[in-house]
Coordinates of C-alpha atoms in Angstrom, one line a residue:
M28 CA 15.1 9.4 11.6
D29 CA 11.8 8.7 9.8
N30 CA 13.0 10.6 6.7
H31 CA 16.6 10.8 5.4
D32 CA 17.4 12.8 2.2
G33 CA 13.8 12.6 1.1
I34 CA 13.5 8.8 1.6
R35 CA 11.5 7.4 4.6
S36 CA 12.8 4.7 6.8
R37 CA 9.2 3.5 7.3
S38 CA 6.2 3.7 5.0
P39 CA 3.3 5.9 6.3
V40 CA 1.0 2.8 5.9
A41 CA 3.4 0.3 7.4
G42 CA 1.6 -2.5 9.2
L43 CA -0.6 -3.6 6.3
P44 CA 1.0 -6.4 4.3
R45 CA 2.6 -5.6 0.9
G46 CA 2.3 -7.6 -2.3
R47 CA 0.1 -10.5 -1.3
L48 CA -3.0 -10.2 -3.5
S49 CA -3.2 -11.5 -7.0
F50 CA -5.2 -9.8 -9.8
V51 CA -8.1 -12.2 -9.2
E52 CA -8.1 -11.4 -5.4
V53 CA -8.0 -7.7 -6.2
L54 CA -10.8 -8.1 -8.6
G55 CA -12.6 -10.0 -5.9
Q56 CA -12.5 -6.9 -3.7
S57 CA -14.2 -4.8 -6.3
V58 CA -16.7 -7.5 -7.2
A59 CA -17.6 -8.1 -3.5
A60 CA -18.1 -4.4 -2.9
V61 CA -20.6 -4.1 -5.8
A62 CA -22.5 -7.4 -5.2
P63 CA -23.6 -7.6 -8.8
S64 CA -25.9 -10.7 -8.4
A65 CA -27.8 -9.1 -5.6
V66 CA -28.1 -5.9 -7.7
M67 CA -29.4 -7.9 -10.7
V68 CA -32.5 -9.1 -8.8
T69 CA -33.0 -6.1 -6.6
V70 CA -32.1 -2.7 -8.1
P71 CA -34.0 -3.1 -11.4
V72 CA -37.1 -3.9 -9.4
L73 CA -36.6 -0.8 -7.3
I74 CA -36.0 1.3 -10.4
L75 CA -38.9 0.0 -12.5
P76 CA -41.6 2.1 -10.8
A77 CA -39.5 5.2 -11.1
A78 CA -38.1 4.7 -14.7
G79 CA -40.8 2.6 -16.3
H80 CA -39.9 1.7 -19.9
A81 CA -36.7 3.8 -19.6
T82 CA -35.2 1.2 -17.1
V83 CA -32.8 -0.3 -19.7
P84 CA -31.7 3.0 -21.1
V85 CA -31.1 4.1 -17.5
F86 CA -28.6 1.2 -17.0
V87 CA -26.9 1.8 -20.4
A88 CA -26.4 5.5 -19.6
T89 CA -25.1 4.6 -16.1
T90 CA -22.6 2.1 -17.6
F91 CA -21.0 4.8 -19.7
L92 CA -21.0 7.2 -16.8
F93 CA -19.0 4.8 -14.7
L94 CA -16.6 3.9 -17.4
A95 CA -15.8 7.5 -17.4
V96 CA -15.3 7.5 -13.6
G97 CA -13.1 4.5 -13.9
Y98 CA -10.9 6.4 -16.5
C99 CA -10.5 9.3 -14.1
I100 CA -9.6 7.0 -11.2
T101 CA -7.0 5.2 -13.2
Q102 CA -5.1 8.5 -13.8
F103 CA -4.2 8.1 -10.1
S104 CA -3.9 4.3 -9.7
T105 CA -1.2 4.2 -12.4
R106 CA 0.9 6.7 -10.6
M107 CA 0.4 6.1 -6.8
V108 CA -0.4 3.3 -4.4
A109 CA -2.9 4.4 -1.8
V110 CA -4.7 2.5 0.9
S111 CA -7.7 4.8 1.0
G112 CA -8.4 5.1 -2.8
I113 CA -10.6 8.1 -3.7
Y114 CA -9.8 9.9 -0.4
S115 CA -6.0 10.0 -1.0
Y116 CA -6.5 10.6 -4.7
T117 CA -8.7 13.7 -4.2
V118 CA -6.2 15.1 -1.7
K119 CA -3.4 14.9 -4.3
G120 CA -5.7 16.6 -6.9
L121 CA -7.7 19.2 -5.0
G122 CA -5.9 19.6 -1.6
A123 CA -6.7 18.6 1.9
G124 CA -10.1 20.2 2.4
A125 CA -11.7 18.8 -0.7
G126 CA -9.9 15.5 -0.1
V127 CA -11.3 15.1 3.4
F128 CA -14.8 16.0 2.1
A129 CA -14.4 13.2 -0.5
G130 CA -13.1 10.9 2.2
W131 CA -16.1 11.3 4.4
S132 CA -18.4 11.0 1.4
V133 CA -17.0 7.8 0.2
M134 CA -17.0 6.4 3.8
I135 CA -20.7 7.3 4.0
G136 CA -21.0 5.4 0.7
Y137 CA -19.2 2.3 1.9
A138 CA -21.1 2.4 5.2
G139 CA -24.5 2.7 3.6
A140 CA -23.8 0.0 1.2
A141 CA -22.5 -2.3 4.0
M142 CA -25.7 -1.6 6.1
A143 CA -27.9 -2.3 3.1
S144 CA -26.0 -5.6 2.5
T145 CA -26.2 -6.8 6.1
L146 CA -30.0 -6.2 5.9
G147 CA -30.3 -7.8 2.5
A148 CA -28.4 -10.9 3.7
G149 CA -30.7 -11.0 6.8
A150 CA -33.8 -10.7 4.7
Y151 CA -32.8 -13.5 2.3
L152 CA -31.8 -15.8 5.1
A153 CA -35.3 -15.1 6.7
A154 CA -36.9 -16.1 3.4
L155 CA -34.9 -19.3 3.4
L156 CA -35.8 -20.1 7.0
N157 CA -39.5 -19.4 6.2
R158 CA -39.3 -22.4 3.8
V159 CA -38.6 -24.7 6.7
G160 CA -41.3 -23.3 9.0
V161 CA -39.6 -20.3 10.7
R162 CA -42.0 -17.5 10.4
D163 CA -40.6 -14.4 8.7
S164 CA -40.8 -11.1 10.7
P165 CA -38.7 -7.9 11.2
L166 CA -37.4 -9.4 14.5
I167 CA -36.1 -12.5 12.7
V168 CA -34.5 -10.4 10.0
A169 CA -32.9 -8.2 12.7
L170 CA -31.4 -11.2 14.5
L171 CA -30.0 -12.6 11.3
T172 CA -28.6 -9.2 10.3
L173 CA -26.6 -9.1 13.6
A174 CA -25.4 -12.6 12.9
V175 CA -24.2 -11.7 9.4
G176 CA -22.3 -8.7 10.8
A177 CA -20.5 -10.9 13.4
V178 CA -19.4 -13.5 10.9
A179 CA -18.2 -10.9 8.5
L180 CA -16.1 -9.1 11.2
A181 CA -14.4 -12.4 12.1
L182 CA -13.5 -13.1 8.5
M183 CA -12.2 -9.6 7.8
I184 CA -10.0 -9.5 11.0
R185 CA -8.6 -12.9 9.9
G186 CA -7.2 -11.4 6.7
I187 CA -7.9 -9.8 3.3
K188 CA -6.5 -12.7 1.3
L189 CA -9.0 -15.2 2.8
S190 CA -12.0 -12.8 2.7
A191 CA -11.3 -11.7 -0.9
R192 CA -11.1 -15.4 -2.1
I193 CA -14.3 -16.3 -0.3
S194 CA -16.1 -13.2 -1.6
L195 CA -15.1 -13.8 -5.2
A196 CA -16.1 -17.5 -5.0
I197 CA -19.5 -16.9 -3.6
E198 CA -20.2 -14.0 -5.9
M199 CA -19.4 -16.0 -9.0
F200 CA -21.9 -18.7 -7.8
A201 CA -24.4 -16.0 -7.1
V202 CA -24.1 -14.4 -10.5
V203 CA -24.6 -17.7 -12.2
A204 CA -27.6 -18.5 -10.1
A205 CA -29.2 -15.1 -10.7
A206 CA -28.5 -15.3 -14.4
V207 CA -30.2 -18.7 -14.7
V208 CA -33.3 -17.6 -12.7
L209 CA -33.6 -14.4 -14.7
T210 CA -33.3 -16.4 -18.0
V211 CA -36.1 -18.6 -16.8
L212 CA -38.2 -15.6 -15.9
A213 CA -37.6 -14.1 -19.3
V214 CA -38.4 -17.2 -21.2
R215 CA -41.4 -18.5 -19.2
G216 CA -42.9 -15.2 -17.9
G217 CA -43.4 -14.4 -14.3
S218 CA -43.5 -11.7 -11.8
T219 CA -41.2 -9.5 -9.7
P220 CA -41.9 -8.0 -6.3
A221 CA -43.4 -4.6 -6.4
A222 CA -42.4 -1.4 -4.8
A223 CA -44.7 -0.3 -2.1
S224 CA -47.3 2.3 -2.5
S225 CA -45.0 4.8 -0.7
D226 CA -42.1 4.2 -3.3
V227 CA -41.2 6.7 -5.9
H228 CA -43.1 6.5 -9.3
D229 CA -42.4 8.2 -12.6
A230 CA -39.2 9.9 -11.4
P231 CA -36.4 9.3 -13.8
G232 CA -34.0 11.5 -11.8
F233 CA -34.5 9.3 -8.7
A234 CA -34.2 6.2 -11.0
L235 CA -30.7 7.4 -12.1
L236 CA -29.7 8.0 -8.6
L237 CA -30.7 4.5 -7.6
A238 CA -29.0 3.1 -10.8
T239 CA -25.7 4.5 -9.6
T240 CA -25.9 2.2 -6.5
A241 CA -25.6 -0.8 -8.9
F242 CA -22.0 0.3 -9.7
V243 CA -20.8 2.0 -6.6
G244 CA -17.9 0.3 -4.9
F245 CA -16.3 -0.8 -8.2
E246 CA -13.3 1.3 -7.3
S247 CA -12.7 -0.3 -4.0
A248 CA -9.8 -2.3 -5.4
T249 CA -7.8 0.9 -5.0
T250 CA -8.1 0.5 -1.2
V251 CA -6.1 -2.7 -1.3
A252 CA -3.4 -1.3 -3.6
R253 CA -0.6 -1.8 -1.0
E254 CA -1.7 -5.4 -0.4
A255 CA -1.7 -6.1 -4.2
K256 CA 1.0 -7.6 -6.3
R257 CA 2.0 -5.3 -9.2
P258 CA -0.6 -2.7 -7.9
F259 CA -0.2 -0.2 -10.8
E260 CA -1.3 -2.9 -13.1
T261 CA -3.7 -5.1 -11.2
V262 CA -5.6 -2.3 -9.5
T263 CA -5.9 -0.3 -12.7
R264 CA -7.2 -3.3 -14.6
A265 CA -9.9 -4.0 -12.0
V266 CA -11.1 -0.4 -12.0
R267 CA -11.0 -0.1 -15.8
W268 CA -13.0 -3.2 -16.7
S269 CA -15.4 -3.7 -13.8
P270 CA -18.0 -1.1 -15.0
L271 CA -18.3 -2.6 -18.4
A272 CA -18.7 -6.2 -17.1
L273 CA -21.3 -4.9 -14.6
G274 CA -23.2 -2.9 -17.2
V275 CA -23.6 -6.0 -19.3
L276 CA -25.1 -8.0 -16.4
Y277 CA -27.4 -5.1 -15.4
V278 CA -28.8 -4.5 -18.9
F279 CA -29.5 -8.2 -19.2
A280 CA -31.3 -8.2 -15.8
A281 CA -33.2 -5.1 -16.7
V282 CA -34.4 -6.6 -20.0
A283 CA -35.4 -9.9 -18.3
Q284 CA -37.5 -8.1 -15.6
S285 CA -38.9 -5.0 -17.3
G286 CA -41.5 -6.8 -19.3
H287 CA -43.1 -8.7 -16.5
Q288 CA -45.9 -8.2 -14.1
V289 CA -45.1 -6.5 -10.8
T290 CA -46.6 -7.9 -7.6
G291 CA -46.2 -7.7 -3.9
G292 CA -46.3 -5.0 -1.2
N293 CA -44.4 -3.0 1.3
A294 CA -44.1 -5.8 3.8
A295 CA -42.9 -8.3 1.2
P296 CA -39.3 -9.5 1.5
I297 CA -37.0 -8.5 -1.3
V298 CA -37.1 -11.9 -3.1
L299 CA -37.9 -12.6 -6.7
S300 CA -41.1 -14.5 -7.3
L301 CA -40.7 -17.2 -10.0
P302 CA -43.4 -18.3 -12.4
G303 CA -45.4 -21.3 -11.3
S304 CA -43.8 -21.1 -7.9
D305 CA -46.0 -24.0 -6.6
G306 CA -44.0 -26.4 -8.9
P307 CA -41.0 -28.3 -7.6
G308 CA -38.7 -27.0 -10.4
S309 CA -39.5 -23.4 -9.5
T310 CA -39.1 -24.1 -5.8
V311 CA -35.6 -25.4 -6.5
L312 CA -34.7 -22.3 -8.6
S313 CA -36.1 -20.0 -5.9
V314 CA -33.9 -21.7 -3.2
V315 CA -30.9 -21.5 -5.5
L316 CA -31.5 -17.8 -6.1
E317 CA -32.0 -17.1 -2.5
L318 CA -28.9 -18.9 -1.5
G319 CA -26.9 -17.0 -4.2
I320 CA -28.2 -13.6 -3.3
T321 CA -27.7 -14.2 0.4
A322 CA -24.1 -15.0 -0.4
S323 CA -23.8 -12.0 -2.6
W324 CA -25.1 -9.6 0.0
F325 CA -22.6 -11.2 2.5
A326 CA -19.8 -10.6 0.1
C327 CA -20.8 -7.0 -0.3
V328 CA -20.7 -6.6 3.5
I329 CA -17.1 -7.8 3.4
G330 CA -16.1 -5.7 0.4
S331 CA -17.6 -2.5 1.6
C332 CA -16.3 -2.9 5.2
T333 CA -12.9 -3.7 3.8
A334 CA -12.7 -0.5 1.8
L335 CA -14.3 1.5 4.7
S336 CA -11.7 0.1 7.2
R337 CA -8.8 1.0 5.0
T338 CA -10.0 4.6 4.7
L339 CA -10.5 4.8 8.5
F340 CA -7.0 3.4 8.9
A341 CA -5.5 6.0 6.7
M342 CA -7.3 8.9 8.5
G343 CA -6.1 7.4 11.8
R344 CA -2.5 7.4 10.6
E345 CA -2.8 11.0 9.5
G346 CA -4.4 12.3 12.7
V347 CA -7.7 13.2 11.0
L348 CA -9.3 10.6 13.3
P349 CA -8.0 9.1 16.6
P350 CA -4.6 7.4 15.9
A351 CA -5.9 4.1 17.4
L352 CA -7.8 3.6 14.1
G353 CA -4.4 3.4 12.4
K354 CA -3.3 0.3 14.3
T355 CA -3.1 -3.2 12.7
H356 CA -3.5 -6.6 14.2
K357 CA -0.2 -8.0 15.3
R358 CA -0.8 -11.4 13.8
F359 CA -3.1 -10.9 10.9
R360 CA -1.9 -7.4 9.9
T361 CA -5.4 -6.2 9.2
P362 CA -6.8 -2.7 10.4
S363 CA -8.5 -4.5 13.3
V364 CA -9.3 -1.4 15.4
A365 CA -11.0 0.2 12.4
L366 CA -13.0 -2.9 11.8
L367 CA -14.0 -3.3 15.5
A368 CA -15.1 0.4 15.4
A369 CA -17.1 0.3 12.2
V370 CA -18.8 -3.1 11.9
P371 CA -20.9 -2.9 15.1
V372 CA -22.3 0.4 13.9
I373 CA -22.9 -1.0 10.4
T374 CA -24.8 -3.9 11.9
V375 CA -26.9 -2.0 14.5
V376 CA -28.0 0.9 12.5
P377 CA -30.0 -1.1 9.9
V378 CA -31.5 -3.2 12.7
V379 CA -32.8 -0.1 14.5
Y380 CA -34.0 1.3 11.2
L381 CA -35.8 -1.9 10.3
L382 CA -37.5 -2.2 13.8
V383 CA -38.7 1.4 13.6
V384 CA -39.9 1.3 9.9
G385 CA -41.0 -2.4 9.9
S386 CA -40.2 -2.9 6.2
A387 CA -37.0 -4.5 4.8
R388 CA -37.8 -2.9 1.5
S389 CA -38.2 0.7 2.7
T390 CA -35.1 0.3 4.9
L391 CA -33.1 -0.9 2.0
I392 CA -34.2 2.0 -0.3
G393 CA -33.3 4.5 2.4
L394 CA -29.8 3.1 3.0
L395 CA -29.1 2.8 -0.7
A396 CA -30.2 6.4 -1.3
V397 CA -27.9 7.8 1.5
S398 CA -25.1 5.6 0.2
A399 CA -25.6 6.8 -3.4
H400 CA -25.2 10.4 -2.2
G401 CA -21.9 9.7 -0.6
Y402 CA -20.5 7.8 -3.6
I403 CA -21.7 10.3 -6.1
C404 CA -20.1 13.3 -4.3
A405 CA -16.9 11.4 -3.9
Y406 CA -16.8 10.4 -7.6
L407 CA -17.6 14.0 -8.6
L408 CA -14.6 15.3 -6.6
V409 CA -12.2 12.7 -7.9
C410 CA -13.2 13.3 -11.5
V411 CA -12.6 17.0 -11.0
G412 CA -9.3 16.2 -9.3
A413 CA -7.9 14.0 -12.0
P414 CA -7.0 16.7 -14.5
V415 CA -5.8 19.0 -11.8
F416 CA -3.5 16.2 -10.5
L417 CA -2.1 15.5 -13.9
R418 CA -1.3 19.2 -14.3
R419 CA 0.4 19.4 -10.9
I420 CA 2.8 16.5 -11.9
G421 CA 3.5 18.0 -15.3
E422 CA 1.3 15.6 -17.4
P423 CA -1.7 17.7 -18.5
G424 CA -4.0 16.3 -21.1
R425 CA -7.1 17.5 -23.0
L426 CA -8.9 14.2 -22.8
P427 CA -8.7 13.7 -19.0
T428 CA -9.9 17.3 -18.6
I429 CA -13.0 16.8 -20.9
I430 CA -13.9 13.4 -19.3
G431 CA -13.2 14.6 -15.8
I432 CA -15.3 17.8 -16.0
G433 CA -18.0 16.2 -18.1
T434 CA -18.5 13.3 -15.7
A435 CA -18.6 15.7 -12.7
A436 CA -21.2 17.8 -14.4
A437 CA -23.3 14.7 -15.1
F438 CA -23.2 13.7 -11.4
V439 CA -24.3 17.2 -10.5
G440 CA -27.2 16.9 -12.9
I441 CA -28.3 13.6 -11.3
I442 CA -28.1 15.0 -7.8
V443 CA -30.2 18.1 -8.6
W444 CA -32.7 16.1 -10.7
A445 CA -33.2 13.6 -7.9
A446 CA -33.5 16.3 -5.3
L447 CA -36.2 18.0 -7.3
T448 CA -38.3 14.9 -7.0
I449 CA -40.8 15.9 -4.3
D450 CA -40.8 12.6 -2.4
A451 CA -39.8 11.9 1.2
P452 CA -37.2 9.2 0.6
V453 CA -35.1 11.5 -1.6
W454 CA -35.2 14.4 0.8
I455 CA -34.6 12.3 3.8
A456 CA -31.6 10.7 2.1
T457 CA -30.2 14.1 1.1
I458 CA -30.6 15.6 4.5
T459 CA -29.1 12.6 6.2
Y460 CA -26.0 12.7 3.9
A461 CA -25.6 16.4 4.4
V462 CA -25.7 16.0 8.3
L463 CA -23.2 13.2 8.2
V464 CA -20.7 14.9 5.9
A465 CA -21.0 18.2 7.8
A466 CA -20.2 16.3 11.1
G467 CA -17.1 14.8 9.4
M468 CA -15.9 18.1 8.2
A469 CA -16.5 19.6 11.7
V470 CA -14.2 16.9 13.1
F471 CA -11.5 17.8 10.6
L472 CA -11.7 21.5 11.3
I473 CA -11.5 20.8 15.1
R474 CA -8.5 18.6 14.6
R475 CA -6.9 21.1 12.4
R476 CA -7.2 23.8 15.1
I477 CA -5.4 21.4 17.4
E478 CA -2.8 20.4 14.9
P479 CA -2.2 23.2 12.4
R480 CA 0.1 21.0 10.2
L481 CA -2.7 18.4 9.7
P482 CA -3.4 19.5 6.1
E483 CA 0.2 18.6 5.2
Q484 CA -0.3 15.1 6.7
V485 CA -3.4 14.0 4.9
G486 CA -3.5 11.8 1.8
V487 CA -1.0 9.2 2.9
F488 CA 0.1 6.5 0.4
D489 CA 2.7 3.8 0.2
E490 CA 6.2 5.2 -0.4
T491 CA 9.6 3.9 -1.0
T492 CA 11.7 3.3 2.1
A493 CA 15.4 3.3 2.6
D494 CA 15.8 -0.5 2.8
Q495 CA 13.8 -0.9 -0.4
V496 CA 16.2 1.4 -2.3
L497 CA 19.2 -0.6 -1.1
N498 CA 17.5 -3.7 -2.4
D499 CA 16.7 -2.1 -5.8
Y500 CA 13.0 -2.2 -5.0
D501 CA 11.0 -0.2 -7.6
P502 CA 9.9 3.2 -6.1
W503 CA 6.3 3.7 -5.2
Q504 CA 6.4 7.4 -4.6
V505 CA 4.3 9.7 -6.9
L506 CA 5.8 12.8 -8.2
R507 CA 4.7 15.9 -6.4

């Protein structure tokens, strides 16, 4: 029997390894999914035209907002071990329907971030090759983007421990490189690449929406909870402190860039222009920066796809999606089917988008805007779900209720404010997100008609099994 006297003989998420990742490796998952060094030299530049002198306050406000999101998420991470993070958490708080909505939303977020990251890595690689005589063009960027996706897929199938270590190492190098270059920019004066004439200007609502993309993915450590050592402690620490550390980096980057001349055009690659770029010292710094940010985008591909694959894996195990997605690699014990299904799509979509639009910058903005919609809606739901969850398990509290509802209201405000910006990129992103999440919910409704008990099966998490009880293993199961 799979269940005897309330104790399972097999965990619902069996197949994934348990207790392999240290705190540093768990933190590496969150850091990789955010790609802070790439954000430091990209997102402030994209926000400057929309926010102007309010760029630094925008990042400060967003930091506090995500500290509140982290607080809400830790109400779950200290009580249950999930492999799909926000998706499973929202199911436990608000029920199957809202949980599946949150699951599709966060997958749109992960997928959009991964697509933007493959494109970002391709754009920076193209800039590096341009230095040795390979002419930069959308076709070259497209080919490099495909190569980035292929290498990332091979690493992720090989194993989370290896990919987490690689991601953290290259991200630390990239952060140092970005910090050095931005410090030079702030001290010596210089220029940053401009938004194109078609970008959004004087739109603080859209600026806030884009600023959220600088933090999104910080919670992805929750998707490797089963694979973490001491998950209640390590995952919670990663989620709790990541927004604060990220906020410090972004405010520094915004201060360094906000006072400088903006140059460039729509066709320009997303690369920082250093002062006195004709000099050998500046050339070296430019190369270091481009190498670092290329690595950072690549790390973000791995982090975002890792989180996406774990959510697809959970939905496959539950029956929300085809069961094949819930299978793991026999040797490496990774969700290989989910990765093989997701990564080709994540690689091809930005390539097609780029070849149609012809601009890496416009493509990046579009992908990030769609991704932000997915993340924000998922965060909104998990924040509302946190106090409901605590009440369900008999641990109600006034502070979680105030923070949860207040944070959700703030996200609603950002969405409405951005949507009221009469500009094509915002409306296109909103419509794209709405179509994608509606398609996901339609799949759930169809599957529920086929399997009426499906709502009872969603929201799987790692549970205590009979052999673990016999071996005095600490229970995982959350109180219901």
